[in-house]
Amino acid sequence: GRPFDGFVEQTKRVSPTCLIQFEGNRYSVPASFANRPISLRVYPDRLRIIAEGQVLCVHDRIITRSHGVPGRTVYDWRHYLA
């Protein structure tokens, strides 16, 4: 049988600078989706960003154990190419 594809789905709005925020960290999204809603699928080890029925990108999920540490921003430079 297929392994269980366990994820939690959230709706997020992409910022004007092509980022979404999750657990205090920011992750880049392709520039054409700035200011638009996307679905964020949260897996134990990664984040999958979906819009219009297609996977836009996948980021490794940052797991931070300590509080008070500033959030990180994960960029994919390809997201900023027109």
Short mmCIF file of N, CA and C in Angstrom, two decimals:
data_model
loop_
_atom_site.label_atom_id
_atom_site.label_comp_id
_atom_site.label_asym_id
_atom_site.label_seq_id
_atom_site.Cartn_x
_atom_site.Cartn_y
_atom_site.Cartn_z
N GLY A 1 0.82 -1.21 0.00
CA GLY A 1 0.00 0.00 0.00
C GLY A 1 0.85 1.26 0.00
N ARG A 2 0.20 2.35 -0.28
CA ARG A 2 0.90 3.64 -0.31
C ARG A 2 1.22 4.10 1.10
N PRO A 3 2.40 4.69 1.32
CA PRO A 3 2.65 5.27 2.64
C PRO A 3 1.71 6.44 2.89
N PHE A 4 1.34 6.63 4.15
CA PHE A 4 0.42 7.72 4.50
C PHE A 4 1.10 9.06 4.23
N ASP A 5 0.42 9.89 3.46
CA ASP A 5 0.96 11.21 3.09
C ASP A 5 0.45 12.22 4.11
N GLY A 6 1.03 12.20 5.31
CA GLY A 6 0.48 12.98 6.41
C GLY A 6 0.92 14.42 6.38
N PHE A 7 -0.05 15.33 6.26
CA PHE A 7 0.28 16.75 6.30
C PHE A 7 -0.89 17.52 6.87
N VAL A 8 -0.61 18.73 7.32
CA VAL A 8 -1.63 19.67 7.75
C VAL A 8 -1.65 20.78 6.71
N GLU A 9 -2.84 21.15 6.27
CA GLU A 9 -2.93 22.18 5.23
C GLU A 9 -3.42 23.49 5.82
N GLN A 10 -2.75 24.56 5.47
CA GLN A 10 -3.14 25.91 5.90
C GLN A 10 -3.21 26.79 4.68
N THR A 11 -4.08 27.80 4.75
CA THR A 11 -4.12 28.80 3.69
C THR A 11 -3.31 30.01 4.14
N LYS A 12 -2.44 30.48 3.27
CA LYS A 12 -1.60 31.64 3.58
C LYS A 12 -1.72 32.64 2.44
N ARG A 13 -1.43 33.91 2.76
CA ARG A 13 -1.34 34.91 1.70
C ARG A 13 0.13 35.26 1.53
N VAL A 14 0.58 35.25 0.29
CA VAL A 14 1.97 35.56 -0.02
C VAL A 14 2.17 37.07 0.12
N SER A 15 3.27 37.47 0.74
CA SER A 15 3.56 38.90 0.95
C SER A 15 3.96 39.56 -0.37
N PRO A 16 3.96 40.91 -0.41
CA PRO A 16 4.40 41.60 -1.63
C PRO A 16 5.85 41.27 -2.00
N THR A 17 6.64 40.82 -1.01
CA THR A 17 8.03 40.45 -1.29
C THR A 17 8.18 38.94 -1.50
N CYS A 18 7.07 38.28 -1.84
CA CYS A 18 7.07 36.86 -2.25
C CYS A 18 7.44 35.91 -1.12
N LEU A 19 7.04 36.23 0.10
CA LEU A 19 7.34 35.35 1.22
C LEU A 19 6.05 34.93 1.92
N ILE A 20 6.08 33.74 2.51
CA ILE A 20 5.04 33.35 3.45
C ILE A 20 5.71 33.13 4.80
N GLN A 21 4.93 33.28 5.85
CA GLN A 21 5.44 33.11 7.19
C GLN A 21 4.86 31.84 7.79
N PHE A 22 5.72 31.07 8.45
CA PHE A 22 5.27 29.85 9.13
C PHE A 22 6.19 29.59 10.31
N GLU A 23 5.60 29.45 11.50
CA GLU A 23 6.34 29.17 12.73
C GLU A 23 7.49 30.16 12.94
N GLY A 24 7.25 31.43 12.61
CA GLY A 24 8.25 32.47 12.85
C GLY A 24 9.34 32.56 11.80
N ASN A 25 9.34 31.67 10.83
CA ASN A 25 10.30 31.72 9.73
C ASN A 25 9.58 32.11 8.45
N ARG A 26 10.35 32.57 7.47
CA ARG A 26 9.77 32.98 6.20
C ARG A 26 10.37 32.15 5.07
N TYR A 27 9.53 31.86 4.11
CA TYR A 27 9.92 31.01 2.98
C TYR A 27 9.51 31.68 1.68
N SER A 28 10.38 31.65 0.68
CA SER A 28 10.06 32.33 -0.57
C SER A 28 9.11 31.50 -1.44
N VAL A 29 8.37 32.24 -2.26
CA VAL A 29 7.39 31.69 -3.18
C VAL A 29 7.66 32.34 -4.54
N PRO A 30 7.41 31.67 -5.66
CA PRO A 30 7.64 32.33 -6.95
C PRO A 30 6.98 33.70 -7.05
N ALA A 31 7.69 34.64 -7.66
CA ALA A 31 7.29 36.05 -7.65
C ALA A 31 5.91 36.28 -8.25
N SER A 32 5.50 35.44 -9.18
CA SER A 32 4.19 35.65 -9.81
C SER A 32 3.04 35.43 -8.84
N PHE A 33 3.32 34.89 -7.64
CA PHE A 33 2.27 34.65 -6.65
C PHE A 33 2.27 35.67 -5.52
N ALA A 34 3.02 36.75 -5.64
CA ALA A 34 3.00 37.81 -4.62
C ALA A 34 1.57 38.30 -4.43
N ASN A 35 1.20 38.53 -3.16
CA ASN A 35 -0.13 39.06 -2.79
C ASN A 35 -1.27 38.09 -3.10
N ARG A 36 -0.97 36.84 -3.33
CA ARG A 36 -2.03 35.88 -3.65
C ARG A 36 -2.12 34.78 -2.61
N PRO A 37 -3.29 34.17 -2.47
CA PRO A 37 -3.42 33.07 -1.51
C PRO A 37 -2.81 31.79 -2.06
N ILE A 38 -2.22 31.01 -1.17
CA ILE A 38 -1.68 29.70 -1.52
C ILE A 38 -2.09 28.71 -0.44
N SER A 39 -1.94 27.43 -0.73
CA SER A 39 -2.12 26.39 0.29
C SER A 39 -0.74 25.93 0.73
N LEU A 40 -0.55 25.90 2.03
CA LEU A 40 0.71 25.43 2.61
C LEU A 40 0.46 24.06 3.21
N ARG A 41 1.13 23.04 2.68
CA ARG A 41 1.04 21.70 3.25
C ARG A 41 2.26 21.48 4.13
N VAL A 42 1.99 21.23 5.40
CA VAL A 42 3.05 21.12 6.41
C VAL A 42 3.30 19.65 6.69
N TYR A 43 4.49 19.19 6.35
CA TYR A 43 4.93 17.83 6.63
C TYR A 43 5.94 17.89 7.78
N PRO A 44 6.27 16.75 8.39
CA PRO A 44 7.24 16.79 9.50
C PRO A 44 8.57 17.42 9.11
N ASP A 45 9.01 17.23 7.87
CA ASP A 45 10.36 17.67 7.50
C ASP A 45 10.39 18.69 6.37
N ARG A 46 9.23 19.03 5.81
CA ARG A 46 9.24 19.94 4.66
C ARG A 46 7.91 20.69 4.56
N LEU A 47 7.92 21.72 3.75
CA LEU A 47 6.73 22.50 3.45
C LEU A 47 6.51 22.46 1.95
N ARG A 48 5.30 22.18 1.56
CA ARG A 48 4.96 22.14 0.13
C ARG A 48 3.95 23.26 -0.13
N ILE A 49 4.25 24.09 -1.11
CA ILE A 49 3.42 25.26 -1.40
C ILE A 49 2.67 25.00 -2.70
N ILE A 50 1.35 25.10 -2.62
CA ILE A 50 0.47 24.70 -3.71
C ILE A 50 -0.41 25.89 -4.10
N ALA A 51 -0.61 26.10 -5.40
CA ALA A 51 -1.58 27.09 -5.87
C ALA A 51 -2.10 26.63 -7.22
N GLU A 52 -3.39 26.87 -7.44
CA GLU A 52 -4.01 26.54 -8.72
C GLU A 52 -3.77 25.08 -9.10
N GLY A 53 -3.78 24.22 -8.09
CA GLY A 53 -3.67 22.79 -8.35
C GLY A 53 -2.29 22.29 -8.68
N GLN A 54 -1.27 23.14 -8.55
CA GLN A 54 0.09 22.68 -8.85
C GLN A 54 1.02 23.00 -7.69
N VAL A 55 2.06 22.18 -7.56
CA VAL A 55 3.08 22.42 -6.53
C VAL A 55 3.99 23.53 -7.04
N LEU A 56 4.02 24.65 -6.32
CA LEU A 56 4.89 25.77 -6.70
C LEU A 56 6.32 25.50 -6.28
N CYS A 57 6.49 25.00 -5.05
CA CYS A 57 7.84 24.76 -4.55
C CYS A 57 7.75 23.93 -3.28
N VAL A 58 8.89 23.39 -2.90
CA VAL A 58 9.03 22.63 -1.66
C VAL A 58 10.24 23.19 -0.92
N HIS A 59 10.07 23.46 0.37
CA HIS A 59 11.19 23.93 1.20
C HIS A 59 11.41 22.94 2.33
N ASP A 60 12.66 22.75 2.73
CA ASP A 60 12.93 22.02 3.97
C ASP A 60 12.36 22.83 5.12
N ARG A 61 11.68 22.16 6.04
CA ARG A 61 11.08 22.85 7.18
C ARG A 61 12.16 23.13 8.23
N ILE A 62 12.20 24.37 8.68
CA ILE A 62 13.13 24.73 9.76
C ILE A 62 12.47 24.37 11.08
N ILE A 63 13.14 23.57 11.86
CA ILE A 63 12.65 23.22 13.19
C ILE A 63 13.53 23.93 14.20
N THR A 64 12.95 24.87 14.93
CA THR A 64 13.74 25.57 15.95
C THR A 64 13.20 25.19 17.32
N ARG A 65 14.09 24.80 18.18
CA ARG A 65 13.70 24.36 19.52
C ARG A 65 13.75 25.50 20.53
N SER A 66 14.55 26.53 20.25
CA SER A 66 14.76 27.57 21.26
C SER A 66 13.89 28.78 20.96
N HIS A 67 13.33 29.36 22.01
CA HIS A 67 12.52 30.56 21.86
C HIS A 67 13.42 31.78 21.93
N GLY A 68 12.95 32.86 21.36
CA GLY A 68 13.72 34.09 21.40
C GLY A 68 14.80 34.18 20.33
N VAL A 69 14.90 33.14 19.50
CA VAL A 69 15.86 33.18 18.39
C VAL A 69 15.15 33.83 17.20
N PRO A 70 15.78 34.82 16.55
CA PRO A 70 15.09 35.44 15.42
C PRO A 70 14.81 34.44 14.31
N GLY A 71 13.69 34.64 13.65
CA GLY A 71 13.31 33.72 12.58
C GLY A 71 14.25 33.82 11.40
N ARG A 72 14.31 32.75 10.65
CA ARG A 72 15.15 32.71 9.46
C ARG A 72 14.29 32.88 8.21
N THR A 73 14.92 33.31 7.15
CA THR A 73 14.24 33.43 5.87
C THR A 73 14.93 32.49 4.89
N VAL A 74 14.13 31.65 4.25
CA VAL A 74 14.64 30.67 3.30
C VAL A 74 14.28 31.16 1.90
N TYR A 75 15.28 31.51 1.12
CA TYR A 75 15.07 32.01 -0.23
C TYR A 75 15.45 30.96 -1.25
N ASP A 76 14.69 30.91 -2.32
CA ASP A 76 15.14 30.21 -3.53
C ASP A 76 15.30 31.30 -4.58
N TRP A 77 16.51 31.55 -5.01
CA TRP A 77 16.77 32.68 -5.92
C TRP A 77 15.97 32.57 -7.21
N ARG A 78 15.60 31.35 -7.59
CA ARG A 78 14.82 31.19 -8.83
C ARG A 78 13.44 31.84 -8.72
N HIS A 79 12.96 32.02 -7.48
CA HIS A 79 11.64 32.62 -7.30
C HIS A 79 11.61 34.09 -7.69
N TYR A 80 12.78 34.71 -7.79
CA TYR A 80 12.84 36.14 -8.06
C TYR A 80 13.21 36.45 -9.50
N LEU A 81 13.34 35.43 -10.32
CA LEU A 81 13.60 35.65 -11.75
C LEU A 81 12.27 35.79 -12.46
N ALA A 82 12.16 36.78 -13.31
CA ALA A 82 10.88 37.02 -14.00
C ALA A 82 10.60 35.90 -14.99
#
